Coordinates of C-alpha atoms and ligand atoms in Angstrom, one line a residue:
X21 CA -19.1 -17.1 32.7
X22 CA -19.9 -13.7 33.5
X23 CA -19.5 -11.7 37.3
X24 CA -21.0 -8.9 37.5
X25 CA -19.5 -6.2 40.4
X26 CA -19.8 -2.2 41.6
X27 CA -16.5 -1.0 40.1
X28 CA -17.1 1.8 37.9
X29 CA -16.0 5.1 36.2
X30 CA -14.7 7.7 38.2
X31 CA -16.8 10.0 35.8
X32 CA -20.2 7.8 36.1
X33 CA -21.9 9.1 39.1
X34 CA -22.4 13.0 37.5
X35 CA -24.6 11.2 34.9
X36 CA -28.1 12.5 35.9
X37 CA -29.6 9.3 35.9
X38 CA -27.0 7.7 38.3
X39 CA -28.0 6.8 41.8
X40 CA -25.2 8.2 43.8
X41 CA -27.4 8.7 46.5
X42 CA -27.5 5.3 46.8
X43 CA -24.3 4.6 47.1
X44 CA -24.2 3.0 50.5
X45 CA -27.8 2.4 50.2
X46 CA -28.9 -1.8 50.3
X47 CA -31.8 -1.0 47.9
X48 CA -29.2 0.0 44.7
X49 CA -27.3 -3.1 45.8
X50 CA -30.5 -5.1 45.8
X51 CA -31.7 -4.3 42.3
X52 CA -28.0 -5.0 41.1
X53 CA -28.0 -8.6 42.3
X54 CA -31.8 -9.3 41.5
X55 CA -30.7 -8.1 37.7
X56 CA -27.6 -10.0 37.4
X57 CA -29.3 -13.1 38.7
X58 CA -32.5 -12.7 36.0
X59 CA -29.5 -12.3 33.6
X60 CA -28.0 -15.7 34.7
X61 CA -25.0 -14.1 35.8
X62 CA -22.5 -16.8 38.2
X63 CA -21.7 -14.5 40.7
X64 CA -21.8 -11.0 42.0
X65 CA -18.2 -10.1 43.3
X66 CA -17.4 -7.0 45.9
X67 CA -14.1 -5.8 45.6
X68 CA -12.8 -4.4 49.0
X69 CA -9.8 -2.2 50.3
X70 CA -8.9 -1.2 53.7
X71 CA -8.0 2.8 53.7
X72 CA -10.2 5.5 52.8
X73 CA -8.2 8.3 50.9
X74 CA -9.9 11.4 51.7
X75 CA -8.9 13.6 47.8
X76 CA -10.6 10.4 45.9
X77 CA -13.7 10.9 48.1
X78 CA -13.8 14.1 47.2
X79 CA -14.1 12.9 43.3
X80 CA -15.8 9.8 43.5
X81 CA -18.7 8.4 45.6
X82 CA -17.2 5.7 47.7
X83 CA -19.2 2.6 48.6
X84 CA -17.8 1.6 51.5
X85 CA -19.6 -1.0 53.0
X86 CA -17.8 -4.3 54.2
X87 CA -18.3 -6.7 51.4
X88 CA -19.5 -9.8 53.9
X89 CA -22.1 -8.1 55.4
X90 CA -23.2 -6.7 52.3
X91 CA -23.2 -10.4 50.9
X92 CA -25.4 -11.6 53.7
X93 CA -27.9 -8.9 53.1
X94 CA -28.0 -9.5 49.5
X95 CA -28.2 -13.6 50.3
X96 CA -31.6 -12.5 51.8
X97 CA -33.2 -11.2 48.3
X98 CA -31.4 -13.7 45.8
X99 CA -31.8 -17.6 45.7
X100 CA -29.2 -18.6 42.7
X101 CA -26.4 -15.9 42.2
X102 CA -23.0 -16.4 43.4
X103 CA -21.5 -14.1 46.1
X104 CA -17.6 -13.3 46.0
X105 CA -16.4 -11.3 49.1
X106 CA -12.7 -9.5 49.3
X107 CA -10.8 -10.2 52.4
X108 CA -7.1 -9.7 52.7
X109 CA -5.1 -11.8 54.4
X110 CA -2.7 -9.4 55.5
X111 CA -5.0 -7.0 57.6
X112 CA -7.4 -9.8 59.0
X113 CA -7.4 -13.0 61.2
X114 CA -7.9 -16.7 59.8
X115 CA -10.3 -17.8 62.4
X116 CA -12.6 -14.7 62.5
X117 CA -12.5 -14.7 58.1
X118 CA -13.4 -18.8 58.2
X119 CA -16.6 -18.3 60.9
X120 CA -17.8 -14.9 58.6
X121 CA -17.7 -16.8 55.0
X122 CA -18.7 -20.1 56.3
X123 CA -21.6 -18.0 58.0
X124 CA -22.2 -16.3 54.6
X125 CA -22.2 -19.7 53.1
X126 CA -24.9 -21.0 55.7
X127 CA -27.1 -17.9 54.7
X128 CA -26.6 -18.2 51.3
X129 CA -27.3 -21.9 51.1
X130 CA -24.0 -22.4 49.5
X131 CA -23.3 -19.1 47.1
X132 CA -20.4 -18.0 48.5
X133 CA -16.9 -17.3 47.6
X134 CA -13.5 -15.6 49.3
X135 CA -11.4 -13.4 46.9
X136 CA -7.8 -14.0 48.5
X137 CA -6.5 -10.7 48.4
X138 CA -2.8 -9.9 50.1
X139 CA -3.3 -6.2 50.0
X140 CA -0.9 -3.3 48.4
X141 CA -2.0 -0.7 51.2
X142 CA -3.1 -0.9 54.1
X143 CA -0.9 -0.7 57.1
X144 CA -1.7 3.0 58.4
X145 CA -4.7 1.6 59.5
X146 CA -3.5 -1.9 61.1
X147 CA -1.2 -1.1 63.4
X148 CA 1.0 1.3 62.0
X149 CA 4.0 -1.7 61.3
X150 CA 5.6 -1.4 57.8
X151 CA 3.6 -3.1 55.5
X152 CA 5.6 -6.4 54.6
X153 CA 7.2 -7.3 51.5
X154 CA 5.4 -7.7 48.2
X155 CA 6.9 -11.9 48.7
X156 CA 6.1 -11.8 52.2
X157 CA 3.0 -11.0 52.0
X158 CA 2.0 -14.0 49.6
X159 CA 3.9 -15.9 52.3
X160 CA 1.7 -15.2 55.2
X161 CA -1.7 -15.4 52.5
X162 CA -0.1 -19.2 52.0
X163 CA 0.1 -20.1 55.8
X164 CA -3.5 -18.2 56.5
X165 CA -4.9 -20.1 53.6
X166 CA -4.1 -23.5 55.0
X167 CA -5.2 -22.1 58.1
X168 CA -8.5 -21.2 56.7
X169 CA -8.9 -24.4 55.1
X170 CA -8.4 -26.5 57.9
X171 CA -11.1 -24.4 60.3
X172 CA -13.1 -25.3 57.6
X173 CA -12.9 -28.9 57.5
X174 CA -12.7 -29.1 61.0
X175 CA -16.0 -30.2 61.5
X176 CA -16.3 -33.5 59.3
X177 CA -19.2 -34.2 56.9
X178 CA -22.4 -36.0 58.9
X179 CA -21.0 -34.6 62.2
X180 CA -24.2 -32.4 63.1
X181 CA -27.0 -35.4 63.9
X182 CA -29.8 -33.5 65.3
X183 CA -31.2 -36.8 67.1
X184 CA -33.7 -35.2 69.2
X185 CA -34.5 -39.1 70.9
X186 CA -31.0 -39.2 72.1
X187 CA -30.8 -35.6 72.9
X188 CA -27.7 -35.3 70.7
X189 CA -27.2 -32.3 68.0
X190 CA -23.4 -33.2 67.0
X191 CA -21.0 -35.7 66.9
X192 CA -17.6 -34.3 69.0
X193 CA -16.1 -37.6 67.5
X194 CA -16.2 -35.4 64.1
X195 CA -15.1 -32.2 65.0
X196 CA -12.3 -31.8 64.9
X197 CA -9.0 -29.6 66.9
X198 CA -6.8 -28.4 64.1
X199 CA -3.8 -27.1 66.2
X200 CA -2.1 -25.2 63.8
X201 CA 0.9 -23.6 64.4
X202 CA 2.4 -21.5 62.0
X203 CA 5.1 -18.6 61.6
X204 CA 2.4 -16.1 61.8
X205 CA -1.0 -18.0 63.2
X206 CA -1.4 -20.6 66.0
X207 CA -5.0 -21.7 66.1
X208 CA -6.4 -24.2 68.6
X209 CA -9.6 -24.5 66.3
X210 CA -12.1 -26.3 66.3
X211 CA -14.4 -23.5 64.2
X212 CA -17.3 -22.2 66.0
X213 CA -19.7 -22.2 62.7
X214 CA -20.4 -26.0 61.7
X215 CA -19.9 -27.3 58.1
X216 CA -21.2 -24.8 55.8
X217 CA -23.2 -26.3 52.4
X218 CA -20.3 -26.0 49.9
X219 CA -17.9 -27.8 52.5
X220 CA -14.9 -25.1 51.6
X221 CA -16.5 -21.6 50.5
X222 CA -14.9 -21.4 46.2
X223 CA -11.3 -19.9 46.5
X224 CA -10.7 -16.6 44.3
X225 CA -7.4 -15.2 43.8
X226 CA -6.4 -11.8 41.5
X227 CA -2.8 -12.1 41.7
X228 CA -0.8 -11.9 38.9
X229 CA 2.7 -11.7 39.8
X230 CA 5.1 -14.6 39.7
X231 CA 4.2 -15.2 43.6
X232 CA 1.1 -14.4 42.9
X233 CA 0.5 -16.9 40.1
X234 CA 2.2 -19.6 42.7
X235 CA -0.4 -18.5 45.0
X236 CA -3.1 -19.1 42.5
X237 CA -1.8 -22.6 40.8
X238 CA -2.3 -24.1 44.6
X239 CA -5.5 -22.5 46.1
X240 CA -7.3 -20.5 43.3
X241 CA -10.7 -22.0 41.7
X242 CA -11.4 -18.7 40.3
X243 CA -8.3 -16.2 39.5
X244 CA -9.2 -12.8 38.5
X245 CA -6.7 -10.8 36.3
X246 CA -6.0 -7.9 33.9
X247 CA -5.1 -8.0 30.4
X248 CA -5.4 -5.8 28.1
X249 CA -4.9 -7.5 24.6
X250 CA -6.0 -11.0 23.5
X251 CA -2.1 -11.4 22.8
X252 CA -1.6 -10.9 26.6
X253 CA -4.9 -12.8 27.9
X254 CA -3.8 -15.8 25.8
X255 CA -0.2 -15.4 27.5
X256 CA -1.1 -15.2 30.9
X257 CA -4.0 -18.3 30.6
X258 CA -1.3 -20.6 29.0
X259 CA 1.2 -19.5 31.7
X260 CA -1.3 -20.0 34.7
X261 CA -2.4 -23.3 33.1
X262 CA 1.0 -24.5 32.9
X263 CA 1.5 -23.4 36.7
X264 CA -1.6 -24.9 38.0
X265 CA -0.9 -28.6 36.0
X266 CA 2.7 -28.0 37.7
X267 CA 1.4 -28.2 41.2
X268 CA -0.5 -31.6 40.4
X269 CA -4.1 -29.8 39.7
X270 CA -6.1 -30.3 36.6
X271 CA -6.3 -26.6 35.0
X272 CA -9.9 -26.9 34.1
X273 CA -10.6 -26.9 37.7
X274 CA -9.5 -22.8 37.3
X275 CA -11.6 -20.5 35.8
X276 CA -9.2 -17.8 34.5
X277 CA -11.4 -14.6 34.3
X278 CA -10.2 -11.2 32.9
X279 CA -11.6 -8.2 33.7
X280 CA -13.3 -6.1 31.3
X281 CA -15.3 -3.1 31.6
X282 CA -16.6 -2.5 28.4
X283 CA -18.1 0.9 27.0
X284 CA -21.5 0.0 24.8
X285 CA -24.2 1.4 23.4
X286 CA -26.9 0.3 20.9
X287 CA -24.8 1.8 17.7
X288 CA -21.3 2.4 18.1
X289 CA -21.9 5.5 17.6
X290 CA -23.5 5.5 20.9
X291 CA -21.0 3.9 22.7
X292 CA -18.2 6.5 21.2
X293 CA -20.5 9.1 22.3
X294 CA -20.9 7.9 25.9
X295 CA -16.9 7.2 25.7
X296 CA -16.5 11.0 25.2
X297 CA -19.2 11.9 28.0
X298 CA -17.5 10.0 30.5
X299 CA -13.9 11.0 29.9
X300 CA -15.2 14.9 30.2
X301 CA -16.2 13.8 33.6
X302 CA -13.0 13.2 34.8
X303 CA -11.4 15.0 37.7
X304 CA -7.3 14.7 36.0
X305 CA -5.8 15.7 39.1
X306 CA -7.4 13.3 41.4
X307 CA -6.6 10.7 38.3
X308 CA -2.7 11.5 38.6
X309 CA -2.9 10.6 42.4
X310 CA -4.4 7.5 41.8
X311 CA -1.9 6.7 38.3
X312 CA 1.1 7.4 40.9
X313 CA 0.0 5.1 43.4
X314 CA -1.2 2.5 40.8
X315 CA 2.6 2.9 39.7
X316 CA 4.1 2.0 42.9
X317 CA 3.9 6.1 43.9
X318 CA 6.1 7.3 41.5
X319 CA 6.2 11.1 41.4
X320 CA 4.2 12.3 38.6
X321 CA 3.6 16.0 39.4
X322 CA 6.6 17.8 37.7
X323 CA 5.4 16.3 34.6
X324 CA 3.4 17.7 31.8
X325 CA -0.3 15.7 31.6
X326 CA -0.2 15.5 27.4
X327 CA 3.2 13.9 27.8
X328 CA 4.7 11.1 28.0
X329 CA 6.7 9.5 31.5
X330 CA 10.6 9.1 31.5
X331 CA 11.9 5.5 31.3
X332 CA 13.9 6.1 34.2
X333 CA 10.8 6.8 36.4
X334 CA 9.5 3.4 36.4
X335 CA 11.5 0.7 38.3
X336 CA 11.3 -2.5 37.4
X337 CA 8.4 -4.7 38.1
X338 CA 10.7 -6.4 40.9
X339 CA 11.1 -3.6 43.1
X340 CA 7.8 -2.2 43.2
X341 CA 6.1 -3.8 46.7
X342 CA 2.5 -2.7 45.6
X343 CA 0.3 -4.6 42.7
X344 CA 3.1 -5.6 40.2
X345 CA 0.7 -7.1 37.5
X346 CA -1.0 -4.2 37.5
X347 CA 2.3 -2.0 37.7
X348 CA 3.0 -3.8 34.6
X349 CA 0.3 -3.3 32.6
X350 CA 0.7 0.4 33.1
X351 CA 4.6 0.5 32.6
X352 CA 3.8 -1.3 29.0
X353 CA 1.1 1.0 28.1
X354 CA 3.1 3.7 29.1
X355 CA 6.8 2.8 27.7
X356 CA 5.7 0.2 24.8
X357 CA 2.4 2.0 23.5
X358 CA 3.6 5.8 24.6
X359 CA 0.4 6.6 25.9
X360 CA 0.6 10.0 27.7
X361 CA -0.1 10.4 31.4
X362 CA -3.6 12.1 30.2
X363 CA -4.2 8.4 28.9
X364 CA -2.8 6.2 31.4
X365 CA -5.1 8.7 34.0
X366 CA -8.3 7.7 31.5
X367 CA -7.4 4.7 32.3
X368 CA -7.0 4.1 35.9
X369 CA -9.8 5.7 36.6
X370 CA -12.1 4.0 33.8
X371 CA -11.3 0.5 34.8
X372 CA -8.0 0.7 36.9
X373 CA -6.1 -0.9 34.2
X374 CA -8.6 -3.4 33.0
X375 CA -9.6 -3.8 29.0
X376 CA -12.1 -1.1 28.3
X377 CA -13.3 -1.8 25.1
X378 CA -15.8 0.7 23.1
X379 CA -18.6 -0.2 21.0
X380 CA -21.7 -1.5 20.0
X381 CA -23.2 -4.6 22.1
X382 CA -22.7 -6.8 19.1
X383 CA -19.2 -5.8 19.0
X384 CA -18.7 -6.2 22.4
X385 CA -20.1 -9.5 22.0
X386 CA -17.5 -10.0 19.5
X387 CA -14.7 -9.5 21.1
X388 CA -15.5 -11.3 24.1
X389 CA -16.5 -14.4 21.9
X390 CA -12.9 -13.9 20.1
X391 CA -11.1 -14.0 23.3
X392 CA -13.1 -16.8 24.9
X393 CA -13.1 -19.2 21.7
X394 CA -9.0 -18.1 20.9
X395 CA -7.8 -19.5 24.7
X396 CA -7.8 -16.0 26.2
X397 CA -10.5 -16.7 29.0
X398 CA -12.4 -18.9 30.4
X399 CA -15.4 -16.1 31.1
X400 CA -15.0 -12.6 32.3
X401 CA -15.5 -10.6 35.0
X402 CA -17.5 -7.5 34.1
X403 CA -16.8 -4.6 35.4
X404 CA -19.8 -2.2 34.1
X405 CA -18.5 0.9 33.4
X406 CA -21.7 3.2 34.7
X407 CA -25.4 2.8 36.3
X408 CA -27.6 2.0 35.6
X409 CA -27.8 2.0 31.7
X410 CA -24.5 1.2 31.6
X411 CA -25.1 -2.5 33.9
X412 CA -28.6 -2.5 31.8
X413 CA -26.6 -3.1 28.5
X414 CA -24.7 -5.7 30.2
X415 CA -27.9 -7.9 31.5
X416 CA -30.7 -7.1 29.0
X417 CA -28.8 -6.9 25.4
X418 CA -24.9 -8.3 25.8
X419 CA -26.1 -11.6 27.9
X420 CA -29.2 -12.3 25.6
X421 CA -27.1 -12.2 22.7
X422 CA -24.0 -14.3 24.3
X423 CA -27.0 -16.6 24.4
X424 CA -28.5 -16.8 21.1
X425 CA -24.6 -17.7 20.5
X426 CA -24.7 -20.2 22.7
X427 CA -22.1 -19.2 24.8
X428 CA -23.7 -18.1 27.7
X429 CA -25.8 -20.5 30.2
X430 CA -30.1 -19.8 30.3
X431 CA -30.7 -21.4 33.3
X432 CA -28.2 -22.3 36.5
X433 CA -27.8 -25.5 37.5
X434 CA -26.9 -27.0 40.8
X435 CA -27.6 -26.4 44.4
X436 CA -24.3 -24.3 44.6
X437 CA -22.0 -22.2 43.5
X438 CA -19.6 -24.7 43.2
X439 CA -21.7 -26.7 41.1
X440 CA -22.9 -24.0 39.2
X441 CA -19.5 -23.1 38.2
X442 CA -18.5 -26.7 37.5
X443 CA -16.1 -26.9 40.1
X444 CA -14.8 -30.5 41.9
X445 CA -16.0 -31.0 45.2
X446 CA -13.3 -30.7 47.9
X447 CA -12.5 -33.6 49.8
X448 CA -12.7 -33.5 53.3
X449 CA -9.7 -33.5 54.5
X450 CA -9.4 -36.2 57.7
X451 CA -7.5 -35.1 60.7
X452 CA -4.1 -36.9 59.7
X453 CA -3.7 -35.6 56.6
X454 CA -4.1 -32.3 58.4
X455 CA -1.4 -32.3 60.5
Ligands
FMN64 C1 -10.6 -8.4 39.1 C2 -9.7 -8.0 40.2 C3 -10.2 -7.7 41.4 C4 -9.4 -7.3 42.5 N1 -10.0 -7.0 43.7 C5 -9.2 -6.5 44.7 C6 -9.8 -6.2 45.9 O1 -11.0 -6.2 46.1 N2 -9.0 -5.7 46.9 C7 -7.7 -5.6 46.8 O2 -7.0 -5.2 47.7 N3 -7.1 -6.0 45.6 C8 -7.8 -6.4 44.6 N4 -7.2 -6.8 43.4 C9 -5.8 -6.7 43.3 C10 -5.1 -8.0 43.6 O3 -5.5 -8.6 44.8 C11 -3.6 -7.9 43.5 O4 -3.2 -7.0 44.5 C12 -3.1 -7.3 42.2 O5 -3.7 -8.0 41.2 C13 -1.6 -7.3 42.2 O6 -1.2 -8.6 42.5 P1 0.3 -9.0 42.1 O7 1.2 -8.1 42.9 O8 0.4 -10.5 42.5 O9 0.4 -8.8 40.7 C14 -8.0 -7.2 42.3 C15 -7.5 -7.6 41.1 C16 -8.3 -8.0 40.1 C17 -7.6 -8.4 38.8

């Protein structure tokens, strides 16, 4: 399974060929999900945060536009690919989130997806409250979740009848009041958009933290994560397996996807080459602000650049109330593999932490194939590193050939995502077992 997304190198939009005009612009959107879907691609995922901070504008173009209503416009000009949309759950409301991605589902005619995300930032913007704790926040996600869930199912399979003899469109009978009352939500429901196609939108999760792989065992169908070694992918898939039978699920209803952005070229000569062009398009002190708030906003600046960080400056993964998996990556790479802060910046801003490997497409090919067929992943979510040659690689020469190996899919099947990505169908879930 491949997704193909927008994330990209800090350093890719100076390319002359890029389309930074574009940015914010549906037609660049357009031609990304019209090539991922000739490639076969599962899904198109938008990746979303809530703050805009005004030195990494000045460094990097920002797409900002709001991932659902980018989905529906791109629903429009695509008939098979997927659609994954960010939405936290701690800067947004369950009943207005259920109406917009069961509306997306209606308009995609059952593409669409919800990436659970809980939000390390945010709060300036929502209120101005403390942002709550790292644990507290996968709290609230858990009660919004079941929230969401029950909107969802509030109107019952078969309960729209469009019988124009009787004059009746719906069934009341089968819609249903969920009167949830939580710690943090109280919703009267019913939801105001009927069933949508897939019955429950596909649940995505990119948590990786002990609450975070909790989170994922009960509600995630997809999880996204970051690893950076086959060691570590095969770690953390055995690991979230093992969590997800624990909660009474059967782990190959989870699709455990890594992200990987990788750097290729026709030779690997190429690739190297294009490696080098992109890291001399860096902006390093832009990169430190965004490696000190990737590491929980440790202070970085006294600190020489072709050097290494002090021990003592990174806290452990416990204490930091931002994204610990990712904290943790960077705090191995930093303390275990002594990569300098020049490094660790290469890296944030390349992928943010996610495995960027370099090479030819056949050796990309290979590495992916070694990671799928060794238990590391179940598919990938591809984060292509610059446009457009850079997402031209990815649909015209890596997927072909993940074909010819047989481990890629030629045509999609099903009527929906869900089917597509060989995922149970949801029950309905009756009124008593809701309450
Ligand atoms: C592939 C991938 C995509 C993600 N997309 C988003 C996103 O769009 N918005 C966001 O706020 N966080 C995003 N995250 C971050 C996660 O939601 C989460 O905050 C992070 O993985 C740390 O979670 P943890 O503290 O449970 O480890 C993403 C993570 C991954 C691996």
């Amino acid at each position: 399974m491949l997704i193909g997304s927008v994330g990209n190198h800090q350093g890719a939009w100076r390319r002359p060929t890029s389309r930074v005009e574009e940015s914010n612009d549906l037609s660049l959107f357009a031609d990304i999900a019209q090539a991922a879907e000739r490639a076969k691609i599962h899904t198109l995922f938008i990746a979303d945060g809530l703050t805009l901070d005004r030195d990494q504008v000045r460094t990097k173009p920002f797409a900002g536009l709001e991932p659902i209503t980018l989905l529906s416009a791109l629903a429009a000009v695509t008939e098979k690919i997927g659609f994954v949309a960010s939405v936290s759950t701690t800067f947004s409301e369950p009943y207005n989130v259920a109406r917009q991605l069961a509306s997306l589902d209606h308009i995609s005619r059952g593409r669409a997806a919800w990436n659970i995300v809980t939000s390390a930032w945010g709060e300036i913007n929502f209120g101005g409250k403390p942002l709550p704790s790292h644990s507290e926040r996968y709290r609230i996600a858990d009660e919004y979740v079941r929230a969401i869930l029950a909107l969802w199912d509030s109107w019952e399979p078969g309960s729209v009848v469009n019988d124009r003899a009787a004059g009746i469109f719906a069934d009341p009978e089968k819609i249903h009041p969920i009167d949830f009352v939580g710690e943090h939500f109280t919703i009267a429901g019913p939801l105001n958009v009927p069933r949508s196609p897939q019955g429950r939108p596909v649940i995505a999760q990119a948590g990786s933290s002990s609450d975070g792989k909790a989170f994922a065992a009960k509600y995630a169908e997809i999880v996204f994560t970051a690893q950076q070694s086959l060691t570590e992918s095969q770690a953390f898939y055995r690991d979230l397996r093992e969590h997800v039978a624990a909660v009474g699920r059967n782990p190959d209803d989870v699709k455990i996807l890594p992200g990987v952005s990788p750097i290729l070229g026709r030779t690997e000569k190429e690739a190297i080459e294009l490696h080098r062009e992109l890291v001399n398009l860096i902006d390093v002190e832009s990169g430190l602000v965004r490696l000190s708030r990737q590491l929980g906003h440790v202070d970085l600046s006294d600190l020489d650049v072709d050097g290494t960080i002090p021990a003592e400056r990174l806290p452990d993964i416990e204490q930091v109330q931002g994204r610990q998996s990712r904290y943790g990556v960077f705090k191995q790479l930093a303390l275990e593999e002594k990569f300098t802060i020049r490094q660790l910046i290469e890296m944030e801003v390349s992928s943010s932490g996610h495995w960027v490997p370099v090479g030819s497409v056949e050796q990309i090919a290979d590495q992916l194939e070694e990671r799928f067929q060794q238990g590391g992943a179940d598919g990938f979510i591809l984060l292509p590193s610059f446009y457009p040659e850079g997402f031209t690689y990815l649909t015209d020469e890596l997927v072909p050939l993940l074909q010819e190996r047989g481990l890629f899919q030629e045509e999609y099947s099903g009527d929906t995502l869900r089917e597509r990505l060989r995922l149970p169908q949801p029950s309905p879930v009756t009124p008593l077992q809701r309450s």
